[in-house]
């Protein structure tokens, strides 16, 4: 059983290194800025008894993620972690600009070399969680909750997928493209057909869909309909062929292309950008499906979507039942800062920084 399920059941308090599987070289300082390693050595030599308080914050409204990972990092690589005094918020907490999310108190040489690693964990996990939260919020802004598929497998290095998938889960996305994205929290990735499958059948969507259905008969049947840049024609073809067995169609039209629907209906052009998956095309597709009795066929839209675009589509009532989002969810735009703000219990920090007390922080007992 995954640790996330044990946590949700109250059997453990936090995820541990059994989930995160840290590179052992973290403890050797391999991933730490060299000046932190030098400071650790100097502290051990000249100031071994000094006690510092390190405080972490960022500067935006955000959905915090990475606390379990950071605590597991301390437990795994800090010297004498049981002697550290740690206070923290929780993954999923909404945080304000400059709000303290974690403090660590103890001898600098025990944990100080991990400062940059901790900042990086918080920055990536919180950025992804916040991006996903904003997209999920936009997708239900019209009053109906619509699923968001996390499709970020091609937008970053594959080794990022497990952590990004967990952050996306914290942000509200429960549908993800790869098994790795689900590793820390879920079961299996989800997805149906790429353009490559249709290419193998020489652009014949019906034949490709039939092969998919015969190979994966228990899957929901979702056809990708933009391969020939004629989404209405191809959607009707698969709907007529598979009828009630067709769960939905997905549009992924390039933002550099204009669907053939508009060459057949130039009279609708002139007041909007006809490229990509645009609302006019979506309304026309919905009308075409409904007119032939295929009201049950859902429409999935992907390709260049972000929170702002989704909110705009929802505001005008674009007929989208599910959004697939990738690149915009992986933009790392929330940077964290770790500052030493107390020395032996007294204020001591660089000019402009100070200890910011946060009553929402909870005491963390390392190892429990």
Short mmCIF file of C-alpha atoms in Angstrom, two decimals:
data_model
loop_
_atom_site.label_atom_id
_atom_site.label_comp_id
_atom_site.label_asym_id
_atom_site.label_seq_id
_atom_site.Cartn_x
_atom_site.Cartn_y
_atom_site.Cartn_z
CA UNK A 1 0.00 0.00 0.00
CA UNK A 2 1.29 3.45 -0.89
CA UNK A 3 2.26 5.72 1.99
CA UNK A 4 -0.22 8.37 0.84
CA UNK A 5 -3.07 5.96 1.58
CA UNK A 6 -1.66 5.20 5.03
CA UNK A 7 -1.44 8.95 5.64
CA UNK A 8 -5.03 9.53 4.53
CA UNK A 9 -6.11 6.72 6.88
CA UNK A 10 -4.24 8.37 9.77
CA UNK A 11 -1.82 5.46 10.17
CA UNK A 12 1.25 7.62 9.46
CA UNK A 13 1.70 11.37 9.83
CA UNK A 14 3.78 12.08 6.75
CA UNK A 15 5.27 10.56 3.63
CA UNK A 16 8.84 9.34 4.12
CA UNK A 17 11.89 8.45 2.07
CA UNK A 18 10.14 5.18 1.20
CA UNK A 19 8.12 7.37 -1.15
CA UNK A 20 10.71 9.97 -2.14
CA UNK A 21 13.72 7.67 -2.70
CA UNK A 22 16.34 10.41 -2.33
CA UNK A 23 19.69 10.19 -4.06
CA UNK A 24 22.17 9.20 -1.33
CA UNK A 25 24.60 11.83 -2.57
CA UNK A 26 22.41 14.52 -0.98
CA UNK A 27 24.02 13.62 2.34
CA UNK A 28 27.48 14.12 0.82
CA UNK A 29 26.58 17.67 -0.23
CA UNK A 30 26.67 16.79 -3.93
CA UNK A 31 23.54 18.86 -4.64
CA UNK A 32 24.36 21.71 -2.22
CA UNK A 33 25.95 25.00 -3.22
CA UNK A 34 29.63 24.83 -2.29
CA UNK A 35 29.46 27.90 -0.05
CA UNK A 36 26.99 26.07 2.20
CA UNK A 37 29.44 23.19 2.50
CA UNK A 38 32.26 25.58 3.39
CA UNK A 39 30.08 27.32 5.98
CA UNK A 40 29.23 23.95 7.51
CA UNK A 41 32.95 23.22 7.91
CA UNK A 42 33.65 26.63 9.44
CA UNK A 43 30.69 26.30 11.83
CA UNK A 44 31.97 22.93 13.01
CA UNK A 45 35.42 24.45 13.65
CA UNK A 46 34.60 27.85 15.14
CA UNK A 47 30.93 27.97 16.23
CA UNK A 48 29.84 24.42 17.02
CA UNK A 49 27.55 25.48 19.88
CA UNK A 50 25.65 28.22 18.08
CA UNK A 51 21.95 27.58 17.52
CA UNK A 52 20.36 29.16 14.46
CA UNK A 53 16.76 29.41 13.29
CA UNK A 54 16.23 29.12 9.55
CA UNK A 55 12.92 30.37 8.11
CA UNK A 56 11.39 29.60 4.71
CA UNK A 57 8.92 31.77 2.75
CA UNK A 58 7.88 32.86 -0.73
CA UNK A 59 6.21 35.94 -2.21
CA UNK A 60 2.91 34.91 -3.82
CA UNK A 61 -0.49 33.50 -2.98
CA UNK A 62 0.16 29.81 -3.40
CA UNK A 63 -0.77 26.22 -2.63
CA UNK A 64 2.07 24.88 -0.54
CA UNK A 65 3.64 21.56 -1.45
CA UNK A 66 6.88 19.86 -0.45
CA UNK A 67 6.63 19.87 3.35
CA UNK A 68 6.57 16.09 3.73
CA UNK A 69 9.48 15.84 1.32
CA UNK A 70 11.55 18.42 3.18
CA UNK A 71 10.89 16.79 6.55
CA UNK A 72 11.89 13.42 5.10
CA UNK A 73 15.02 15.08 3.69
CA UNK A 74 15.96 16.36 7.16
CA UNK A 75 15.24 13.01 8.73
CA UNK A 76 17.41 11.25 6.15
CA UNK A 77 20.38 13.60 5.76
CA UNK A 78 20.58 16.09 8.64
CA UNK A 79 23.06 15.27 11.40
CA UNK A 80 21.22 14.34 14.60
CA UNK A 81 17.79 15.17 13.12
CA UNK A 82 16.10 14.26 16.40
CA UNK A 83 17.79 17.31 17.95
CA UNK A 84 16.31 19.76 15.45
CA UNK A 85 13.25 21.81 16.33
CA UNK A 86 11.03 21.96 13.25
CA UNK A 87 7.73 23.77 12.74
CA UNK A 88 5.82 23.48 9.48
CA UNK A 89 2.62 23.95 7.55
CA UNK A 90 1.15 21.02 5.57
CA UNK A 91 1.05 20.08 1.90
CA UNK A 92 -2.08 21.63 0.40
CA UNK A 93 -2.21 24.63 2.74
CA UNK A 94 -3.03 27.94 1.07
CA UNK A 95 -0.28 30.44 1.91
CA UNK A 96 0.07 34.20 1.64
CA UNK A 97 3.04 36.21 0.36
CA UNK A 98 5.91 36.25 2.88
CA UNK A 99 4.11 33.81 5.17
CA UNK A 100 6.53 31.54 7.02
CA UNK A 101 5.93 27.95 5.90
CA UNK A 102 8.65 26.23 7.94
CA UNK A 103 11.29 26.97 10.57
CA UNK A 104 14.23 24.77 11.53
CA UNK A 105 16.22 25.42 14.71
CA UNK A 106 19.49 23.72 15.64
CA UNK A 107 23.25 23.88 15.12
CA UNK A 108 23.95 25.17 11.59
CA UNK A 109 26.34 22.34 10.80
CA UNK A 110 23.54 19.81 11.34
CA UNK A 111 21.31 21.02 8.51
CA UNK A 112 22.44 24.31 6.95
CA UNK A 113 24.00 22.69 3.89
CA UNK A 114 20.48 21.54 2.87
CA UNK A 115 19.14 25.11 2.53
CA UNK A 116 19.26 25.30 -1.26
CA UNK A 117 17.92 21.78 -1.69
CA UNK A 118 14.97 22.66 0.54
CA UNK A 119 14.31 25.88 -1.37
CA UNK A 120 14.30 23.90 -4.61
CA UNK A 121 11.89 21.27 -3.32
CA UNK A 122 9.46 23.92 -2.14
CA UNK A 123 9.82 25.96 -5.34
CA UNK A 124 9.06 23.14 -7.76
CA UNK A 125 6.38 21.36 -5.77
CA UNK A 126 4.56 24.58 -4.81
CA UNK A 127 4.75 26.00 -8.34
CA UNK A 128 3.21 22.86 -9.86
CA UNK A 129 0.58 22.52 -7.13
CA UNK A 130 -0.39 26.18 -7.49
CA UNK A 131 -0.52 26.01 -11.29
CA UNK A 132 -2.75 22.94 -11.14
CA UNK A 133 -4.97 24.46 -8.45
CA UNK A 134 -5.53 27.55 -10.59
CA UNK A 135 -6.40 25.44 -13.65
CA UNK A 136 -8.73 23.16 -11.66
CA UNK A 137 -10.42 26.23 -10.16
CA UNK A 138 -10.85 27.75 -13.62
CA UNK A 139 -12.30 24.49 -14.95
CA UNK A 140 -15.15 24.66 -12.43
CA UNK A 141 -15.66 28.42 -12.57
CA UNK A 142 -18.93 28.02 -14.48
CA UNK A 143 -20.42 25.98 -11.65
CA UNK A 144 -19.72 22.46 -12.90
CA UNK A 145 -16.58 20.62 -11.90
CA UNK A 146 -14.68 19.40 -14.95
CA UNK A 147 -11.71 17.04 -14.79
CA UNK A 148 -8.24 18.25 -15.71
CA UNK A 149 -5.77 15.70 -17.12
CA UNK A 150 -2.17 16.41 -16.14
CA UNK A 151 -0.27 15.86 -19.42
CA UNK A 152 3.19 17.19 -18.58
CA UNK A 153 5.25 14.17 -19.59
CA UNK A 154 6.81 15.84 -22.65
CA UNK A 155 7.44 19.22 -21.08
CA UNK A 156 10.24 18.36 -18.69
CA UNK A 157 12.85 15.71 -17.86
CA UNK A 158 11.20 12.36 -17.22
CA UNK A 159 12.82 12.04 -13.78
CA UNK A 160 10.59 14.89 -12.58
CA UNK A 161 7.35 13.02 -13.21
CA UNK A 162 6.79 11.36 -9.83
CA UNK A 163 7.21 14.53 -7.81
CA UNK A 164 5.32 16.65 -10.32
CA UNK A 165 2.48 14.13 -10.31
CA UNK A 166 2.25 14.32 -6.53
CA UNK A 167 2.27 18.12 -6.62
CA UNK A 168 -0.46 18.02 -9.28
CA UNK A 169 -2.45 15.71 -7.00
CA UNK A 170 -2.08 18.21 -4.15
CA UNK A 171 -3.25 20.92 -6.55
CA UNK A 172 -6.36 18.96 -7.46
CA UNK A 173 -5.63 16.84 -10.56
CA UNK A 174 -6.52 13.16 -10.11
CA UNK A 175 -6.09 12.21 -13.80
CA UNK A 176 -2.50 11.97 -15.01
CA UNK A 177 -0.82 10.79 -18.17
CA UNK A 178 1.92 8.41 -17.00
CA UNK A 179 2.32 5.68 -14.40
CA UNK A 180 5.28 7.61 -12.96
CA UNK A 181 3.11 10.66 -12.27
CA UNK A 182 0.95 8.45 -10.10
CA UNK A 183 3.84 6.75 -8.31
CA UNK A 184 3.69 8.69 -5.04
CA UNK A 185 -0.08 8.87 -4.72
CA UNK A 186 -2.13 6.89 -7.27
CA UNK A 187 -2.42 3.70 -9.23
CA UNK A 188 -1.91 3.87 -13.00
CA UNK A 189 -1.65 6.56 -15.62
CA UNK A 190 -4.53 7.18 -17.99
CA UNK A 191 -4.73 7.88 -21.72
CA UNK A 192 -6.04 6.50 -24.98
CA UNK A 193 -4.50 7.26 -28.37
CA UNK A 194 -1.77 9.59 -29.64
CA UNK A 195 -1.43 10.88 -33.18
CA UNK A 196 1.14 8.13 -33.77
CA UNK A 197 -1.55 5.45 -33.54
CA UNK A 198 -3.63 7.11 -36.25
CA UNK A 199 -0.53 7.54 -38.42
CA UNK A 200 0.04 3.77 -38.30
CA UNK A 201 -3.38 3.37 -39.95
CA UNK A 202 -2.56 5.95 -42.63
CA UNK A 203 -4.77 8.62 -41.07
CA UNK A 204 -7.87 6.41 -40.90
CA UNK A 205 -9.28 7.30 -37.49
CA UNK A 206 -12.03 4.69 -37.58
CA UNK A 207 -9.58 1.85 -38.20
CA UNK A 208 -7.23 3.15 -35.49
CA UNK A 209 -10.11 3.45 -33.02
CA UNK A 210 -11.34 -0.03 -33.86
CA UNK A 211 -7.86 -1.45 -33.23
CA UNK A 212 -7.72 0.37 -29.92
CA UNK A 213 -11.14 -0.91 -28.86
CA UNK A 214 -10.27 -4.50 -29.74
CA UNK A 215 -6.97 -4.30 -27.87
CA UNK A 216 -8.31 -2.47 -24.80
CA UNK A 217 -12.00 -3.45 -24.64
CA UNK A 218 -12.40 -2.38 -21.00
CA UNK A 219 -11.13 1.19 -21.51
CA UNK A 220 -13.38 4.17 -22.03
CA UNK A 221 -13.28 4.81 -25.77
CA UNK A 222 -11.89 8.29 -26.41
CA UNK A 223 -10.93 9.17 -30.00
CA UNK A 224 -8.33 11.79 -30.94
CA UNK A 225 -9.98 13.65 -33.82
CA UNK A 226 -7.60 16.37 -35.07
CA UNK A 227 -5.09 14.22 -37.01
CA UNK A 228 -6.61 15.23 -40.35
CA UNK A 229 -7.34 18.78 -39.15
CA UNK A 230 -11.06 18.13 -39.70
CA UNK A 231 -12.42 17.47 -36.23
CA UNK A 232 -16.13 17.59 -37.03
CA UNK A 233 -15.93 15.20 -39.96
CA UNK A 234 -13.75 12.72 -38.05
CA UNK A 235 -15.80 13.02 -34.85
CA UNK A 236 -18.96 12.14 -36.75
CA UNK A 237 -17.21 9.22 -38.44
CA UNK A 238 -16.23 7.58 -35.16
CA UNK A 239 -19.55 8.45 -33.52
CA UNK A 240 -21.49 6.81 -36.36
CA UNK A 241 -19.21 3.75 -36.22
CA UNK A 242 -19.20 3.20 -32.45
CA UNK A 243 -22.42 4.87 -31.30
CA UNK A 244 -23.01 4.49 -27.58
CA UNK A 245 -19.60 2.88 -27.10
CA UNK A 246 -17.83 6.14 -27.88
CA UNK A 247 -17.15 7.94 -24.62
CA UNK A 248 -15.69 11.11 -26.07
CA UNK A 249 -13.51 12.87 -28.61
CA UNK A 250 -10.35 14.87 -27.96
CA UNK A 251 -9.30 17.95 -29.91
CA UNK A 252 -5.61 18.82 -29.89
CA UNK A 253 -5.43 21.08 -32.94
CA UNK A 254 -2.16 22.98 -33.26
CA UNK A 255 -2.37 26.68 -32.48
CA UNK A 256 -0.76 27.24 -35.89
CA UNK A 257 -3.51 25.48 -37.85
CA UNK A 258 -7.05 26.42 -38.90
CA UNK A 259 -9.45 23.49 -38.96
CA UNK A 260 -11.03 22.57 -42.30
CA UNK A 261 -14.45 23.42 -40.86
CA UNK A 262 -13.60 27.08 -41.44
CA UNK A 263 -12.66 26.58 -45.08
CA UNK A 264 -16.12 25.06 -45.57
CA UNK A 265 -17.76 27.88 -43.62
CA UNK A 266 -15.82 31.07 -44.33
CA UNK A 267 -18.91 33.08 -43.45
CA UNK A 268 -18.21 32.60 -39.72
CA UNK A 269 -14.70 34.08 -39.96
CA UNK A 270 -13.65 37.63 -39.29
CA UNK A 271 -14.25 38.32 -35.61
CA UNK A 272 -12.00 35.80 -33.82
CA UNK A 273 -8.75 33.89 -34.09
CA UNK A 274 -9.67 30.63 -35.88
CA UNK A 275 -6.47 28.80 -35.06
CA UNK A 276 -6.24 25.85 -32.71
CA UNK A 277 -8.99 24.59 -30.43
CA UNK A 278 -11.15 27.72 -30.36
CA UNK A 279 -14.66 28.19 -28.95
CA UNK A 280 -16.34 28.57 -32.36
CA UNK A 281 -14.99 25.19 -33.42
CA UNK A 282 -16.08 23.62 -30.14
CA UNK A 283 -19.63 24.98 -30.44
CA UNK A 284 -19.84 23.74 -34.02
CA UNK A 285 -18.63 20.28 -33.01
CA UNK A 286 -21.12 20.06 -30.16
CA UNK A 287 -23.95 21.07 -32.47
CA UNK A 288 -22.90 18.53 -35.11
CA UNK A 289 -22.74 15.68 -32.60
CA UNK A 290 -26.05 16.61 -30.96
CA UNK A 291 -27.84 16.93 -34.29
CA UNK A 292 -27.12 13.27 -35.04
CA UNK A 293 -28.10 12.05 -31.58
CA UNK A 294 -24.63 11.81 -30.06
CA UNK A 295 -25.33 13.97 -27.02
CA UNK A 296 -23.52 11.41 -24.85
CA UNK A 297 -20.16 11.99 -26.56
CA UNK A 298 -17.97 14.17 -24.37
CA UNK A 299 -15.54 16.76 -25.70
CA UNK A 300 -11.99 16.89 -24.36
CA UNK A 301 -9.89 19.93 -25.26
CA UNK A 302 -6.10 20.07 -25.09
CA UNK A 303 -3.27 22.05 -26.63
CA UNK A 304 -1.91 25.24 -25.04
CA UNK A 305 -4.44 25.56 -22.23
CA UNK A 306 -3.73 27.43 -19.01
CA UNK A 307 -5.88 28.80 -16.19
CA UNK A 308 -6.61 32.10 -17.95
CA UNK A 309 -7.69 30.43 -21.18
CA UNK A 310 -9.82 27.85 -19.41
CA UNK A 311 -11.53 30.53 -17.34
CA UNK A 312 -12.33 32.42 -20.55
CA UNK A 313 -13.81 29.31 -22.18
CA UNK A 314 -15.88 28.56 -19.11
CA UNK A 315 -17.16 32.13 -18.93
CA UNK A 316 -18.63 31.89 -22.43
CA UNK A 317 -19.95 28.37 -21.87
CA UNK A 318 -17.69 26.60 -24.38
CA UNK A 319 -18.85 22.95 -24.58
CA UNK A 320 -15.80 21.29 -23.02
CA UNK A 321 -16.24 18.37 -20.63
CA UNK A 322 -12.59 17.83 -19.76
CA UNK A 323 -9.33 19.72 -20.26
CA UNK A 324 -5.90 18.28 -20.97
CA UNK A 325 -3.12 20.59 -19.75
CA UNK A 326 0.64 20.17 -19.88
CA UNK A 327 3.26 22.86 -20.34
CA UNK A 328 1.61 25.65 -18.35
CA UNK A 329 1.43 23.45 -15.26
CA UNK A 330 5.20 23.02 -15.09
CA UNK A 331 6.23 26.67 -15.09
CA UNK A 332 8.39 27.21 -12.01
CA UNK A 333 7.43 30.72 -10.97
CA UNK A 334 7.41 30.54 -7.17
CA UNK A 335 10.84 30.88 -5.61
CA UNK A 336 11.46 30.14 -1.93
CA UNK A 337 13.99 31.74 0.36
CA UNK A 338 15.61 30.26 3.43
CA UNK A 339 16.98 32.87 5.85
CA UNK A 340 18.79 32.51 9.14
CA UNK A 341 16.80 34.94 11.30
CA UNK A 342 17.78 33.99 14.87
CA UNK A 343 21.06 33.23 16.58
CA UNK A 344 20.91 31.60 20.00
CA UNK A 345 17.30 32.77 20.36
CA UNK A 346 17.95 36.42 19.54
CA UNK A 347 17.23 38.32 16.34
CA UNK A 348 20.16 38.13 13.97
CA UNK A 349 19.57 38.37 10.22
CA UNK A 350 20.67 40.24 7.14
CA UNK A 351 19.19 43.71 6.74
CA UNK A 352 15.56 43.57 5.63
CA UNK A 353 14.85 40.09 6.97
CA UNK A 354 13.33 39.22 10.31
CA UNK A 355 11.68 36.33 12.08
CA UNK A 356 8.04 36.17 11.05
CA UNK A 357 6.01 34.25 13.58
CA UNK A 358 3.21 32.12 12.15
CA UNK A 359 0.68 30.61 14.59
CA UNK A 360 -0.42 28.16 11.88
CA UNK A 361 2.86 26.26 12.05
CA UNK A 362 2.76 22.89 13.80
CA UNK A 363 5.63 21.29 15.74
CA UNK A 364 7.14 18.38 13.83
CA UNK A 365 8.81 15.62 15.80
CA UNK A 366 11.41 14.17 13.46
CA UNK A 367 11.07 10.40 13.18
CA UNK A 368 7.37 10.31 14.09
#
